[in-house]
Short mmCIF file of C-alpha atoms and ligand atoms in Angstrom, two decimals:
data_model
loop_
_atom_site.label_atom_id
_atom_site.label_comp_id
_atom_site.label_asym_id
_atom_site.label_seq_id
_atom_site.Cartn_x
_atom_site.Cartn_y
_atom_site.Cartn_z
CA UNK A 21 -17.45 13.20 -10.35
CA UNK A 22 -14.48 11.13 -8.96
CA UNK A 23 -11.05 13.46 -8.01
CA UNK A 24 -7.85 12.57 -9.34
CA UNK A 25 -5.21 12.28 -6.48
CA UNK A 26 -2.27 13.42 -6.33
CA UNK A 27 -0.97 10.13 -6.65
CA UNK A 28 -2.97 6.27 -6.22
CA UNK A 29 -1.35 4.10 -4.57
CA UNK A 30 -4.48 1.40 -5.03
CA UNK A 31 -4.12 1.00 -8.29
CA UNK A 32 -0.99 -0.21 -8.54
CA UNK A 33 -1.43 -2.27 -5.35
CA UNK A 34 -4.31 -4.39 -7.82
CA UNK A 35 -1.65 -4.72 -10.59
CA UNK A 36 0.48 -6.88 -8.07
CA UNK A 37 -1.68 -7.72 -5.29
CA UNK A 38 -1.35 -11.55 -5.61
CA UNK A 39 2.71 -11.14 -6.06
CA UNK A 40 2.28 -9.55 -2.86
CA UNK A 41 0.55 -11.30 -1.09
CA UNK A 42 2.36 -14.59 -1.25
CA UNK A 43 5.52 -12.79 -0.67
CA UNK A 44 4.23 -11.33 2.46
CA UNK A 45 2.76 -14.63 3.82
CA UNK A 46 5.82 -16.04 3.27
CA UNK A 47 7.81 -13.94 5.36
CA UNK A 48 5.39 -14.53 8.04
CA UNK A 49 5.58 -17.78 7.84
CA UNK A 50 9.32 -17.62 8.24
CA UNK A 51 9.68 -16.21 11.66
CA UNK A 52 12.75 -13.66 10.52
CA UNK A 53 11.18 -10.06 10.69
CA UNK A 54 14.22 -8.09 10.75
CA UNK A 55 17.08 -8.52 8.62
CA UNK A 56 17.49 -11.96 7.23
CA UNK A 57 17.88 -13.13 3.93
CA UNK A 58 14.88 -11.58 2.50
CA UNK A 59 16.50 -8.09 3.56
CA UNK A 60 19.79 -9.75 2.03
CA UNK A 61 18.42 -10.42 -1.30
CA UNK A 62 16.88 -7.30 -1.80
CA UNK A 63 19.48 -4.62 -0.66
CA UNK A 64 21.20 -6.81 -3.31
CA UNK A 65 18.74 -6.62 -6.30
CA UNK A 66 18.80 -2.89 -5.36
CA UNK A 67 22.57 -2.18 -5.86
CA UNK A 68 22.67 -4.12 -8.85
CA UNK A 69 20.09 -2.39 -9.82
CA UNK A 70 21.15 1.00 -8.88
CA UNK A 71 24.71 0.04 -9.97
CA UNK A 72 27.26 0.22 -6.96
CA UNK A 73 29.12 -2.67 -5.37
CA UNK A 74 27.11 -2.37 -2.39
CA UNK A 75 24.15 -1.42 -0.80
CA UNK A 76 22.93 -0.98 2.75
CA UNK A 77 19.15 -1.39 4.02
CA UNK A 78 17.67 0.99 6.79
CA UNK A 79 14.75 2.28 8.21
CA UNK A 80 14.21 5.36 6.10
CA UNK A 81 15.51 7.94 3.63
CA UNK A 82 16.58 10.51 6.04
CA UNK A 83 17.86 7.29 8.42
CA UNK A 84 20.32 6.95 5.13
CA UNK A 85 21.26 10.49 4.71
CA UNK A 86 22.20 10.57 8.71
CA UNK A 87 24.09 7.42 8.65
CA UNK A 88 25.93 8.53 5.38
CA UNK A 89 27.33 11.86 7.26
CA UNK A 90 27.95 9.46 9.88
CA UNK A 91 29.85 7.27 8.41
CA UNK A 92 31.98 10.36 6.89
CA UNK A 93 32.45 11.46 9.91
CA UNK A 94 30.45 15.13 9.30
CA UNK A 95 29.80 16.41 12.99
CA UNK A 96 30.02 19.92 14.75
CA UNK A 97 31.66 22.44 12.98
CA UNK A 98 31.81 21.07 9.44
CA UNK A 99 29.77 22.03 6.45
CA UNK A 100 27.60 20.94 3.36
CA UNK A 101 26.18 22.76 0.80
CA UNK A 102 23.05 21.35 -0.52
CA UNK A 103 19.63 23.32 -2.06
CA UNK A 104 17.45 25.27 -0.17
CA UNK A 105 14.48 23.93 -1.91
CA UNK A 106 14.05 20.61 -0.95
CA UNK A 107 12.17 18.63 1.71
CA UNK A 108 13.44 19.49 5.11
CA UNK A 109 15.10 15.77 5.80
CA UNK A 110 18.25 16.46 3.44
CA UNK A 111 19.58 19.18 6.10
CA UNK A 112 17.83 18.06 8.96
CA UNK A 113 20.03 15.22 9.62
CA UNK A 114 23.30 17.89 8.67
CA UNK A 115 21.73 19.61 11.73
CA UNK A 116 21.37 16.67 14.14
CA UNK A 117 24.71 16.11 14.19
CA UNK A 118 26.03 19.46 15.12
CA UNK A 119 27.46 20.31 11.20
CA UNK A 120 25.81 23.39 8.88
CA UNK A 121 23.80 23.35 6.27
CA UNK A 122 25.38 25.84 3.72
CA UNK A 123 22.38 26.73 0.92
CA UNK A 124 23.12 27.93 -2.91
CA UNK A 125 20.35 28.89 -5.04
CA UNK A 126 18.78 26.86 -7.83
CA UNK A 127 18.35 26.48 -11.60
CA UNK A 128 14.66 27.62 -11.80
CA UNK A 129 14.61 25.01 -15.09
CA UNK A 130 15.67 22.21 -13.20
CA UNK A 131 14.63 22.87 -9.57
CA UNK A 132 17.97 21.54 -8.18
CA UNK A 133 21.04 23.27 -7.36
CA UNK A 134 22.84 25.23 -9.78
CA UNK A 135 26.30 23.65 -9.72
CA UNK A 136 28.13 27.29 -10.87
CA UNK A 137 27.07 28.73 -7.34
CA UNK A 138 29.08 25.83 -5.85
CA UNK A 139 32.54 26.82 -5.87
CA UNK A 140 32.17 30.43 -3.95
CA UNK A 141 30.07 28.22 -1.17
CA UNK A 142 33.31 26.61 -0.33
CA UNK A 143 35.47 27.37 2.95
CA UNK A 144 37.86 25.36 5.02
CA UNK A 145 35.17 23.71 6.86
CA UNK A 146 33.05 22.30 4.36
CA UNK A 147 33.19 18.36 3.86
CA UNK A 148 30.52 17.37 1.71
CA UNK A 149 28.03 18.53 -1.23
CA UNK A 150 24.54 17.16 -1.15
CA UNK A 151 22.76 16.98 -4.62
CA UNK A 152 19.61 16.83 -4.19
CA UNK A 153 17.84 14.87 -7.66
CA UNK A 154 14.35 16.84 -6.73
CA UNK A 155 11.03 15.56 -8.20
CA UNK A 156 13.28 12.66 -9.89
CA UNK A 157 15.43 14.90 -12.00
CA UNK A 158 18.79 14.14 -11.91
CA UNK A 159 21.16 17.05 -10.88
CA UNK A 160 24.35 17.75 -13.65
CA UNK A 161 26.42 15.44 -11.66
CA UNK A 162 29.35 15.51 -14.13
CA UNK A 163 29.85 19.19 -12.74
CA UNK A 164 29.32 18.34 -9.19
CA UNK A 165 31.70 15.31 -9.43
CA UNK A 166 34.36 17.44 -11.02
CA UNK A 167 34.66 20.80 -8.37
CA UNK A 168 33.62 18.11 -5.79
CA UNK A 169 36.89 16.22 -6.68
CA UNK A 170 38.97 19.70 -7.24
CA UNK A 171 38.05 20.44 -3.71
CA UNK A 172 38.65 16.86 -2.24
CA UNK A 173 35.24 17.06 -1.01
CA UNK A 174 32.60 13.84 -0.57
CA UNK A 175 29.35 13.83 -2.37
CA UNK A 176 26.24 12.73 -0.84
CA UNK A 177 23.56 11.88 -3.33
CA UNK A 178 19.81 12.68 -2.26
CA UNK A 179 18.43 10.45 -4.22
CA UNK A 180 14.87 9.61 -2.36
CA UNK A 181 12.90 11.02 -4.93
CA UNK A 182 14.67 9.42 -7.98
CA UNK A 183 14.82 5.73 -7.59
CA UNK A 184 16.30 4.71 -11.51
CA UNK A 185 16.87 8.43 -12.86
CA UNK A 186 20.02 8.66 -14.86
CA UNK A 187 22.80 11.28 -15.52
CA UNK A 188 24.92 10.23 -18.65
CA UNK A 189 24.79 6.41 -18.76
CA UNK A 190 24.73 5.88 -14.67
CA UNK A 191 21.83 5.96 -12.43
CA UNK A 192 21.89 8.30 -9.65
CA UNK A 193 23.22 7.00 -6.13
CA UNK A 194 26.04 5.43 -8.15
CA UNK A 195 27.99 8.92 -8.65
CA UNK A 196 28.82 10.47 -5.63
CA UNK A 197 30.31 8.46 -3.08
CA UNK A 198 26.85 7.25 -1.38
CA UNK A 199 23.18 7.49 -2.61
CA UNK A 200 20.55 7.74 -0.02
CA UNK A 201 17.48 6.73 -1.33
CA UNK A 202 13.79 6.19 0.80
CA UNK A 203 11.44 3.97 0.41
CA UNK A 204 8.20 5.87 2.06
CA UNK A 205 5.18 5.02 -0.09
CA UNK A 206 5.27 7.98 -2.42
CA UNK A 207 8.51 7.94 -3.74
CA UNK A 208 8.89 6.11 -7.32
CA UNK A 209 10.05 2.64 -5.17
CA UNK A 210 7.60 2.89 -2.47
CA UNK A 211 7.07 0.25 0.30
CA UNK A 212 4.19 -0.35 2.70
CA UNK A 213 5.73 2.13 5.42
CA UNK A 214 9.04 3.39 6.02
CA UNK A 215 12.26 2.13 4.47
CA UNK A 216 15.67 3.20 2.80
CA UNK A 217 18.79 2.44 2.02
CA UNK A 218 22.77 3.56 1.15
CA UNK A 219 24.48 2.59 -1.93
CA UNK A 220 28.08 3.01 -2.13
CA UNK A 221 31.25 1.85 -4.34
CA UNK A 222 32.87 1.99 -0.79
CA UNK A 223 33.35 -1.29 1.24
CA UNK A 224 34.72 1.07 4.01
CA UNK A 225 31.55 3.16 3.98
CA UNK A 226 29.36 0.30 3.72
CA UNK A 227 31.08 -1.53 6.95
CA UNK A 228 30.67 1.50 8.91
CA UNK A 229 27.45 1.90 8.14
CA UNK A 230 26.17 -1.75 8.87
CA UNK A 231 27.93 -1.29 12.38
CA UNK A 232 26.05 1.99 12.47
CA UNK A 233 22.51 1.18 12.17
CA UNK A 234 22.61 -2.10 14.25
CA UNK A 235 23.46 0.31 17.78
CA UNK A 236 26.97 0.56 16.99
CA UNK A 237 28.20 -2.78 16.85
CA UNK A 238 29.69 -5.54 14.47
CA UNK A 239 29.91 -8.60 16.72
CA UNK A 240 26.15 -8.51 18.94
CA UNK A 241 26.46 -6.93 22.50
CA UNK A 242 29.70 -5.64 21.70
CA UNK A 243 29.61 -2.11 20.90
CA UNK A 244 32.20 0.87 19.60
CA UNK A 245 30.15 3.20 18.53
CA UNK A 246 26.90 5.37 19.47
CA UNK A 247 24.87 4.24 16.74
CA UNK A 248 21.12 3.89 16.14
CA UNK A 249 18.77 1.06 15.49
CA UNK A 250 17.53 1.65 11.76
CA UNK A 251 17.06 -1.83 9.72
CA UNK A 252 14.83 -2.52 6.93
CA UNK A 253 12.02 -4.96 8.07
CA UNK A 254 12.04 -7.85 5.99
CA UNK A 255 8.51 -7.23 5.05
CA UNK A 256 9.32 -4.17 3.35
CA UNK A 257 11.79 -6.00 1.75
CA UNK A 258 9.85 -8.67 0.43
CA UNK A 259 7.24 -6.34 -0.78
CA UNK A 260 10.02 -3.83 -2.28
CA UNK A 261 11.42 -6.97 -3.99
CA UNK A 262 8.63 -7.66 -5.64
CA UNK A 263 7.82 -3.39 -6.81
CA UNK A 264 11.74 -3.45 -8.01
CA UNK A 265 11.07 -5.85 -11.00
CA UNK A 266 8.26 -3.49 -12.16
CA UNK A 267 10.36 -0.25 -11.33
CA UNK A 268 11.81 0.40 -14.61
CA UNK A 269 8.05 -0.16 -16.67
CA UNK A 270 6.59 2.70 -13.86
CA UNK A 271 9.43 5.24 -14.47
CA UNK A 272 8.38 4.81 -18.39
CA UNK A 273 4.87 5.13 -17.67
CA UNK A 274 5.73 8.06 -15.98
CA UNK A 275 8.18 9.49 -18.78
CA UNK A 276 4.66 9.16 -20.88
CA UNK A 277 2.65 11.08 -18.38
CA UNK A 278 5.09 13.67 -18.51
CA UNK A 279 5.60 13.74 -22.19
CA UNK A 280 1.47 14.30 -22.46
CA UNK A 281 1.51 17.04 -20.39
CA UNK A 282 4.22 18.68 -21.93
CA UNK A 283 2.10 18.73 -25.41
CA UNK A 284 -1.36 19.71 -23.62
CA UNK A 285 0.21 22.31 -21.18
CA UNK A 286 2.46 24.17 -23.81
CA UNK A 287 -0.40 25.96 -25.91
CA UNK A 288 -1.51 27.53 -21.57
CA UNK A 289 0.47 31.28 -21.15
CA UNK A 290 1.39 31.81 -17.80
CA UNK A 291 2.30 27.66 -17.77
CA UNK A 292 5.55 26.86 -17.43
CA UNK A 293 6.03 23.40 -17.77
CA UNK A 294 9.47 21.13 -16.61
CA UNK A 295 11.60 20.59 -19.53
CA UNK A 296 13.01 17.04 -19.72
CA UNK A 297 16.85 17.09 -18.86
CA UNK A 298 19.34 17.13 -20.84
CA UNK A 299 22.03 14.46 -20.53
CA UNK A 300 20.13 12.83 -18.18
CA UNK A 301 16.70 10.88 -17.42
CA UNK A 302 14.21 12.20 -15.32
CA UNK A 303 11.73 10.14 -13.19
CA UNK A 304 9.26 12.43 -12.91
CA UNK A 305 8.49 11.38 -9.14
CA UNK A 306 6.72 14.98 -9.53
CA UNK A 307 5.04 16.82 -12.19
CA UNK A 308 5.67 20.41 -11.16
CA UNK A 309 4.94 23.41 -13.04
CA UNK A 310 5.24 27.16 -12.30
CA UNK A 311 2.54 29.73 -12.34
CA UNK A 312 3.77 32.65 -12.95
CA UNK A 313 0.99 35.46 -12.29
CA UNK A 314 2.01 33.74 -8.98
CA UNK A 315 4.86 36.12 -8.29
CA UNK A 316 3.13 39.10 -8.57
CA UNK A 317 -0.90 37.66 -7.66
CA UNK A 318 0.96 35.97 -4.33
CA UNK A 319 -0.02 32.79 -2.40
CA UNK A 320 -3.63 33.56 -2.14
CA UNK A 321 -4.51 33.84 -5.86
CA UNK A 322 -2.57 30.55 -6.54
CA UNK A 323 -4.70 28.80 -3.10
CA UNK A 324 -7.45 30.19 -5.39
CA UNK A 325 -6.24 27.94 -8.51
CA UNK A 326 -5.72 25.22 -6.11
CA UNK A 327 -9.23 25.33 -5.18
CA UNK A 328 -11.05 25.62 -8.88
CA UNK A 329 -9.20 22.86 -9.36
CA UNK A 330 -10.31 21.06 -6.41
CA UNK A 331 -13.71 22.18 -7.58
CA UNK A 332 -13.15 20.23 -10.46
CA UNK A 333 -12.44 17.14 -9.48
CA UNK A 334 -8.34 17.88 -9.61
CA UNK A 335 -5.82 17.43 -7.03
CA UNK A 336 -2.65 19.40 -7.00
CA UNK A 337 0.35 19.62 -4.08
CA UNK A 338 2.63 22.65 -3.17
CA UNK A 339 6.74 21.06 -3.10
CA UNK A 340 7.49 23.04 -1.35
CA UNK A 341 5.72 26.48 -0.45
CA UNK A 342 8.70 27.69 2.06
CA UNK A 343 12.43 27.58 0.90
CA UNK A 344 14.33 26.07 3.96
CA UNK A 345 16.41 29.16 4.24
CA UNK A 346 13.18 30.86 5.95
CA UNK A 347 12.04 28.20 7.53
CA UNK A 348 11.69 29.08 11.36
CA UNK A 349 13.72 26.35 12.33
CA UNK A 350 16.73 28.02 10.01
CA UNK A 351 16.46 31.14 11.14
CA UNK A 352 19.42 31.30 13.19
CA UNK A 353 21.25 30.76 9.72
CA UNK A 354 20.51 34.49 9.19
CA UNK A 355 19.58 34.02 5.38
CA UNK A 356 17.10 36.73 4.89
CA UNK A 357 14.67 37.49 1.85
CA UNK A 358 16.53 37.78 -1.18
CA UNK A 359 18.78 35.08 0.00
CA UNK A 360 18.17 32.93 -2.44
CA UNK A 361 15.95 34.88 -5.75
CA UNK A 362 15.07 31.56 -7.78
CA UNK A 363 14.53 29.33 -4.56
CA UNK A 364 11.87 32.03 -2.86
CA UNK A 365 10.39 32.38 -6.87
CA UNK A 366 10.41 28.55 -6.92
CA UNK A 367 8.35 28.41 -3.76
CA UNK A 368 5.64 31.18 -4.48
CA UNK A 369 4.87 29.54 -8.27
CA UNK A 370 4.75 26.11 -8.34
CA UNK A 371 1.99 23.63 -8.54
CA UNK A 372 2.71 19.70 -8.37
CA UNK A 373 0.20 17.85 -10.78
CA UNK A 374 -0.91 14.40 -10.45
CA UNK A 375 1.23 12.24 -11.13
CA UNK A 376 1.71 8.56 -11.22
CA UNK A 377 2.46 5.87 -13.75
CA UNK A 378 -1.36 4.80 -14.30
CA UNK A 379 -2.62 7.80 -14.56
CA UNK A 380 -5.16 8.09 -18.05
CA UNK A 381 -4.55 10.54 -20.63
CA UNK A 382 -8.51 11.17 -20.11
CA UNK A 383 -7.27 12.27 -16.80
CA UNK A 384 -4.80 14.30 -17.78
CA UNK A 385 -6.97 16.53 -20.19
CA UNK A 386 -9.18 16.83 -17.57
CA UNK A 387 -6.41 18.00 -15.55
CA UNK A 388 -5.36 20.71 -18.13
CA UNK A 389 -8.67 21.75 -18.76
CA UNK A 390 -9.26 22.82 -15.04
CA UNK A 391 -5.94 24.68 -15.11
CA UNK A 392 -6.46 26.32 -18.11
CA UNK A 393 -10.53 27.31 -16.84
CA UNK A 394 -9.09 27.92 -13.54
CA UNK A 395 -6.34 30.76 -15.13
CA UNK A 396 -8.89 32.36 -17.44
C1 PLP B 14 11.31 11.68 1.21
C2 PLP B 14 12.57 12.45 1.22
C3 PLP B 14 13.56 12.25 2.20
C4 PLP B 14 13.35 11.40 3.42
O1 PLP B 14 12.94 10.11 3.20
P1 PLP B 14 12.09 9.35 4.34
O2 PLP B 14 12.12 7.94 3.90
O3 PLP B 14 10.72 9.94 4.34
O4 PLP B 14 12.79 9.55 5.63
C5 PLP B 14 14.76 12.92 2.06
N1 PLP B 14 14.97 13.78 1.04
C6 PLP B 14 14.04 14.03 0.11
C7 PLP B 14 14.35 14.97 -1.00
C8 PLP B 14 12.80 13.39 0.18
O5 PLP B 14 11.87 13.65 -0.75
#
């Protein structure tokens, strides 16, 4: 019996394998590796695409989210409020540089911050919000926009896992005043390694972060700035050229694969499946439900699920089984249990399904079925 993943990257990799290829010989034929036009073309497909006057190319996701608090000048002392459940990069980079990550709890419907918490998070010394669209849902960004704007405060979109999801009739990472999107080979616009990129209405953002990621400097070997080395190689860019034009037929394949599950996990008790958003469009970069014996049962009965599925042929992920408020790493922060009810609840019960836009509905039942067997 073959296993589903998690996700296949293979498959799709067939659908546009010659595309590819061609592309990629050509850039090797060209002799410009690193920025270039190739890496000019795309970053401008992309903010067309995404909807902002201008978008910046770098090396990664969390390479964006850094230079974004960079460019906003967010250093020691200040703080952001963001979501405690999300992957570690989102505050990592808040840490780097010296700043503190200030966590509110979550909507347990949506996953992603619950904008009424925002307001009491505020002090003096915050700076920025950081909505993070987790599992490509988009966050209620016409609530963030307006206490981020009561508060003069910027807003940093964490858009990596939500390439083309929308809130109202704009995409996400053309809200706030930059999106940060990645382009590692999981998320919904995946390239063959690392890669990401800003997108920003501001030409003053966008200049400081060009001058950022290329050490600091505007005009070569002259330099005013520490900054790092974090470009998009143009091979990414070629190949993420190429996976943008079939971006918006995935994200609908995907909207299907959700929409099947929904109707063949709702008859399951104890299944608590994602409901679509509401004023907004999901991309369903994750399929995540919650278990919810797993509150009381604990970590071990759900491991237990995990591996009847596994048994089974089925592949499933935890996102993510520790909130980042007890992380070791955070401790220092001095959130203790309790901290944050929906975030720790979030953590203990849910279960990522496959998920990826060529995945069969004969997959899928089998997929129910083993939860279903594996529950009874
Ligand atoms: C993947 C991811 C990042 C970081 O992106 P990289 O390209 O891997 O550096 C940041 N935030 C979230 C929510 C992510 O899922």
């Amino acid at each position: 019996m073959n296993t589903i993943p998690p996700l296949d990257l293979t498959e799709q990799y067939r659908t546009i394998q010659p595309e590819v290829e061609a592309a990629v010989t050509a850039v090797l034929a060209s002799g410009r590796y690193i920025n270039g036009p190739v890496v000019e073309e795309f970053s401008r497909a992309f903010g067309d695409y995404i909807g902002t006057a201008e978008c910046v190319a770098c090396n990664s996701g969390t390479d964006a989210l850094y230079l974004a608090l960079r460019a906003l000048d967010i250093g020691p002392g200040d703080e952001v409020i963001t979501s405690p459940f999300t992957f570690i990069a989102t505050t990592e980079v808040v840490s780097a540089l010296g700043a503190v990550p200030v966590f509110i709890d979550i909507e347990l419907d949506s996953f992603n911050l619950d904008p009424d918490q925002l307001e009491a998070a505020i002090t003096p010394r915050t700076k920025a919000i950081m909505p993070v669209h987790l599992f490509g849902r988009p966050v209620d960004m016409d609530r963030v926009m307006a206490i981020a704007e009561r508060h003069n405060l910027a807003v940093i979109e964490d858009c990596a896992q939500a390439a083309g999801a929308e809130w109202g009739d704009r995409k996400v990472g053309a809200i706030g005043h930059i999106g940060c999107f990645s382009f590692f080979p999981t998320k919904n616009l995946g390239g063959c390694g690392d890669g990401g990129a800003l997108t920003t209405n501001d030409p003053q953002v966008a200049e400081t972060v060009r001058m950022l990621r290329e050490h600091g400097s505007r005009v070569r070997y002259y330099h005013e700035a520490i900054g790092v080395n974090s470009r998009l190689d143009a091979l990414q860019a070629a190949i993420l050229q190429i996976k943008l034009r079939h971006l918006e037929d995935w994200n609908a394949a995907r909207q299907r694969v959700a929409e099947r599950y929904q109707n063949l996990l709702a008859p399951i008790p104890g299944v608590v499946v994602p409901p679509a958003p509401v004023g907004g469009r999901s991309v369903w970069n994750q399929y995540t439900v919650r278990l919810e014996a797993a509150a009381t049962a604990g970590g071990e009965w759900r491991d237990r699920v995990r591996q009847h599925l596994a048994d089974q042929g089925v592949s499933s992920m935890i996102y993510y089984p520790l909130p980042l408020h007890h992380q070791p790493v955070y401790a220092n922060l001095g959130y203790g249990p309790g901290s944050f009810p929906k975030s720790e609840l979030a953590a203990q019960q849910v279960l990522a399904l496959p998920m990826y836009p060529e995945l069969t509905a004969a997959a899928q039942e089998r997929v129910v079925y083993a939860l279903k067997d594996a529950l009874a």
